């Protein structure tokens, strides 16, 4: 765990979020994001081990959490409800390199305020954390998804609906189980 003190020269009295907890098993990514937030006047705490998330949140009481979706031992989705139990007003942003429509919907249903794919810069994350009632503080990048990305999203959604059962998902998709496994073994398609 790393806690950095807030830069007293920055005026953040009007900001709705003043301390942020960054949760990611990638130590380098946490350090870069933590430094970027600190330069913008935020107090930052980082957590690299999923076993420490709740204990650190109870001690640190963050206003916002940037939560990695895939951590060893636990899914970021599983941590949303316990974090909201600690502070019902906490603003949780799920950040992932493995985005799918199904996980985005699930994250929002569980109480996350936003879902972003990596790489995301600190300014975009802060804008989403400040977002109120669908009005972002900064413009959102509207990018069209490729046909391969749409296919990946659809497969992810069907697989989630089938509770991870590849055979059932393959039947619903009208494809052979092995074809589905090959598609899933490929990395997610970006845009």
CSV table of C-alpha atoms in Angstrom, one decimal:
chain,number,residue,atom,x,y,z
A,1,UNK,CA,0.0,0.0,0.0
A,2,UNK,CA,1.2,3.5,-0.8
A,3,UNK,CA,-0.3,6.7,0.4
A,4,UNK,CA,0.8,10.0,-1.0
A,5,UNK,CA,0.0,13.3,0.6
A,6,UNK,CA,-2.1,15.9,-1.2
A,7,UNK,CA,-0.3,18.9,-2.7
A,8,UNK,CA,-1.5,21.7,-0.5
A,9,UNK,CA,-0.9,24.3,-3.2
A,10,UNK,CA,-3.8,22.9,-5.3
A,11,UNK,CA,-7.2,24.3,-4.6
A,12,UNK,CA,-9.6,21.4,-4.6
A,13,UNK,CA,-12.3,22.7,-2.2
A,14,UNK,CA,-14.9,22.6,-4.9
A,15,UNK,CA,-14.1,19.1,-6.2
A,16,UNK,CA,-16.5,16.3,-5.3
A,17,UNK,CA,-13.7,13.8,-5.1
A,18,UNK,CA,-10.5,14.6,-3.1
A,19,UNK,CA,-9.0,11.2,-2.4
A,20,UNK,CA,-8.8,8.3,-4.8
A,21,UNK,CA,-7.9,4.6,-4.2
A,22,UNK,CA,-6.4,2.9,-7.2
A,23,UNK,CA,-6.7,-0.9,-7.2
A,24,UNK,CA,-4.7,-2.8,-9.8
A,25,UNK,CA,-2.2,-5.7,-9.6
A,26,UNK,CA,0.1,-3.9,-12.1
A,27,UNK,CA,2.4,-1.9,-9.8
A,28,UNK,CA,3.8,0.2,-12.6
A,29,UNK,CA,0.4,1.2,-13.9
A,30,UNK,CA,-0.6,2.1,-10.3
A,31,UNK,CA,2.5,4.3,-9.8
A,32,UNK,CA,1.9,6.2,-13.1
A,33,UNK,CA,-1.8,6.8,-12.4
A,34,UNK,CA,-1.1,7.7,-8.8
A,35,UNK,CA,1.5,10.2,-9.8
A,36,UNK,CA,-0.8,11.7,-12.4
A,37,UNK,CA,-3.6,12.1,-9.8
A,38,UNK,CA,-1.2,13.5,-7.2
A,39,UNK,CA,0.0,16.2,-9.7
A,40,UNK,CA,-3.7,17.2,-10.1
A,41,UNK,CA,-4.1,17.7,-6.3
A,42,UNK,CA,-5.6,14.4,-5.2
A,43,UNK,CA,-4.6,12.3,-2.3
A,44,UNK,CA,-4.0,8.8,-3.6
A,45,UNK,CA,-3.8,5.3,-2.1
A,46,UNK,CA,-2.8,2.3,-4.2
A,47,UNK,CA,-3.7,-1.4,-3.6
A,48,UNK,CA,-2.0,-4.2,-5.5
A,49,UNK,CA,-3.4,-7.3,-3.7
A,50,UNK,CA,-7.1,-8.1,-3.9
A,51,UNK,CA,-7.0,-9.5,-0.3
A,52,UNK,CA,-6.2,-5.9,1.0
A,53,UNK,CA,-8.9,-4.0,-0.9
A,54,UNK,CA,-11.6,-3.9,1.9
A,55,UNK,CA,-9.2,-3.4,4.8
A,56,UNK,CA,-7.5,-0.5,3.0
A,57,UNK,CA,-10.8,1.1,2.0
A,58,UNK,CA,-12.1,0.9,5.6
A,59,UNK,CA,-8.9,2.6,6.8
A,60,UNK,CA,-8.5,5.1,4.1
A,61,UNK,CA,-12.2,5.9,3.4
A,62,UNK,CA,-11.7,7.0,-0.3
A,63,UNK,CA,-14.2,9.2,-2.0
A,64,UNK,CA,-13.5,7.3,-5.3
A,65,UNK,CA,-12.0,4.0,-6.4
A,66,UNK,CA,-10.5,3.2,-9.8
A,67,UNK,CA,-10.9,-0.6,-9.8
A,68,UNK,CA,-9.2,-3.1,-12.2
A,69,UNK,CA,-11.7,-5.7,-13.5
A,70,UNK,CA,-9.2,-8.6,-13.5
A,71,UNK,CA,-7.1,-9.1,-10.3
A,72,UNK,CA,-5.6,-12.3,-9.1
A,73,UNK,CA,-8.0,-14.0,-6.7
A,74,UNK,CA,-11.0,-11.9,-7.2
A,75,UNK,CA,-12.9,-10.0,-9.9
A,76,UNK,CA,-13.3,-6.3,-9.6
A,77,UNK,CA,-17.0,-6.8,-10.0
A,78,UNK,CA,-17.1,-8.8,-6.8
A,79,UNK,CA,-15.5,-5.8,-4.9
A,80,UNK,CA,-18.1,-3.2,-6.0
A,81,UNK,CA,-20.8,-4.1,-3.4
A,82,UNK,CA,-18.4,-4.5,-0.5
A,83,UNK,CA,-16.9,-1.1,-1.3
A,84,UNK,CA,-20.3,0.5,-1.5
A,85,UNK,CA,-21.2,-1.1,1.8
A,86,UNK,CA,-18.3,0.8,3.4
A,87,UNK,CA,-19.4,4.1,1.8
A,88,UNK,CA,-22.7,4.2,-0.2
A,89,UNK,CA,-21.6,7.5,-1.8
A,90,UNK,CA,-18.3,6.1,-3.1
A,91,UNK,CA,-17.7,6.7,-6.8
A,92,UNK,CA,-16.3,3.5,-8.4
A,93,UNK,CA,-14.9,3.5,-11.9
A,94,UNK,CA,-14.0,0.1,-13.4
A,95,UNK,CA,-11.0,0.1,-15.6
A,96,UNK,CA,-10.0,-2.9,-17.7
A,97,UNK,CA,-8.0,-4.2,-20.6
A,98,UNK,CA,-10.6,-6.9,-21.2
A,99,UNK,CA,-13.8,-4.9,-21.9
A,100,UNK,CA,-17.1,-6.4,-22.9
A,101,UNK,CA,-20.6,-5.0,-23.0
A,102,UNK,CA,-21.7,-7.7,-20.5
A,103,UNK,CA,-19.2,-6.8,-17.9
A,104,UNK,CA,-19.8,-3.1,-18.4
A,105,UNK,CA,-23.6,-3.6,-17.8
A,106,UNK,CA,-22.9,-5.7,-14.8
A,107,UNK,CA,-20.5,-3.2,-13.3
A,108,UNK,CA,-23.0,-0.4,-13.7
A,109,UNK,CA,-25.8,-2.5,-12.2
A,110,UNK,CA,-23.6,-3.3,-9.2
A,111,UNK,CA,-23.0,0.4,-8.6
A,112,UNK,CA,-20.0,1.6,-10.6
A,113,UNK,CA,-20.4,5.1,-12.0
A,114,UNK,CA,-18.4,4.3,-15.1
A,115,UNK,CA,-16.5,1.6,-17.0
A,116,UNK,CA,-13.4,2.5,-19.1
A,117,UNK,CA,-11.0,0.4,-21.1
A,118,UNK,CA,-7.2,0.7,-20.7
A,119,UNK,CA,-5.3,2.7,-21.6
A,120,UNK,CA,-7.2,5.6,-20.1
A,121,UNK,CA,-5.5,8.7,-19.0
A,122,UNK,CA,-5.9,10.5,-15.7
A,123,UNK,CA,-7.9,13.4,-17.1
A,124,UNK,CA,-10.5,11.0,-18.6
A,125,UNK,CA,-10.8,9.0,-15.4
A,126,UNK,CA,-11.2,12.2,-13.4
A,127,UNK,CA,-13.8,13.5,-15.8
A,128,UNK,CA,-15.8,10.3,-15.4
A,129,UNK,CA,-15.5,10.3,-11.6
A,130,UNK,CA,-16.9,13.9,-11.6
A,131,UNK,CA,-19.7,13.0,-14.0
A,132,UNK,CA,-23.1,13.8,-12.6
A,133,UNK,CA,-26.4,12.5,-14.0
A,134,UNK,CA,-24.8,11.6,-17.4
A,135,UNK,CA,-23.2,15.0,-17.9
A,136,UNK,CA,-19.5,14.4,-18.3
A,137,UNK,CA,-17.0,17.1,-17.2
A,138,UNK,CA,-15.1,16.4,-20.4
A,139,UNK,CA,-16.1,15.2,-23.9
A,140,UNK,CA,-16.4,11.4,-24.4
A,141,UNK,CA,-14.5,9.8,-27.3
A,142,UNK,CA,-17.2,8.4,-29.5
A,143,UNK,CA,-15.6,5.7,-31.6
A,144,UNK,CA,-17.3,3.2,-33.9
A,145,UNK,CA,-16.7,-0.4,-33.1
A,146,UNK,CA,-15.3,-2.8,-35.7
A,147,UNK,CA,-17.3,-5.8,-36.8
A,148,UNK,CA,-14.8,-8.0,-35.0
A,149,UNK,CA,-15.3,-6.0,-31.8
A,150,UNK,CA,-19.1,-6.2,-32.0
A,151,UNK,CA,-18.8,-10.0,-32.5
A,152,UNK,CA,-16.5,-10.3,-29.4
A,153,UNK,CA,-19.0,-8.2,-27.4
A,154,UNK,CA,-21.9,-10.4,-28.5
A,155,UNK,CA,-20.0,-13.6,-27.7
A,156,UNK,CA,-19.1,-12.2,-24.2
A,157,UNK,CA,-22.7,-11.3,-23.5
A,158,UNK,CA,-24.0,-14.7,-24.5
A,159,UNK,CA,-21.3,-16.5,-22.5
A,160,UNK,CA,-22.2,-14.4,-19.5
A,161,UNK,CA,-25.9,-15.2,-19.9
A,162,UNK,CA,-24.9,-18.9,-20.0
A,163,UNK,CA,-22.9,-18.5,-16.7
A,164,UNK,CA,-19.6,-19.3,-18.5
A,165,UNK,CA,-20.9,-22.6,-20.0
A,166,UNK,CA,-19.1,-22.8,-23.3
A,167,UNK,CA,-21.2,-25.6,-24.7
A,168,UNK,CA,-24.5,-23.8,-23.9
A,169,UNK,CA,-23.1,-20.5,-25.3
A,170,UNK,CA,-22.0,-22.3,-28.5
A,171,UNK,CA,-25.5,-23.8,-29.0
A,172,UNK,CA,-27.1,-20.4,-28.5
A,173,UNK,CA,-24.6,-18.8,-31.0
A,174,UNK,CA,-25.2,-21.6,-33.5
A,175,UNK,CA,-21.5,-22.6,-33.7
A,176,UNK,CA,-19.3,-25.5,-32.8
A,177,UNK,CA,-17.9,-25.5,-29.2
A,178,UNK,CA,-14.3,-25.6,-30.5
A,179,UNK,CA,-14.9,-22.7,-32.8
A,180,UNK,CA,-16.1,-20.7,-29.8
A,181,UNK,CA,-13.1,-21.7,-27.7
A,182,UNK,CA,-10.7,-20.6,-30.5
A,183,UNK,CA,-12.4,-17.2,-30.7
A,184,UNK,CA,-12.3,-16.8,-27.0
A,185,UNK,CA,-8.6,-17.7,-26.8
A,186,UNK,CA,-7.8,-14.7,-29.0
A,187,UNK,CA,-7.2,-11.4,-27.2
A,188,UNK,CA,-10.2,-9.0,-27.1
A,189,UNK,CA,-10.4,-6.8,-30.2
A,190,UNK,CA,-9.8,-3.1,-29.6
A,191,UNK,CA,-12.5,-0.9,-31.2
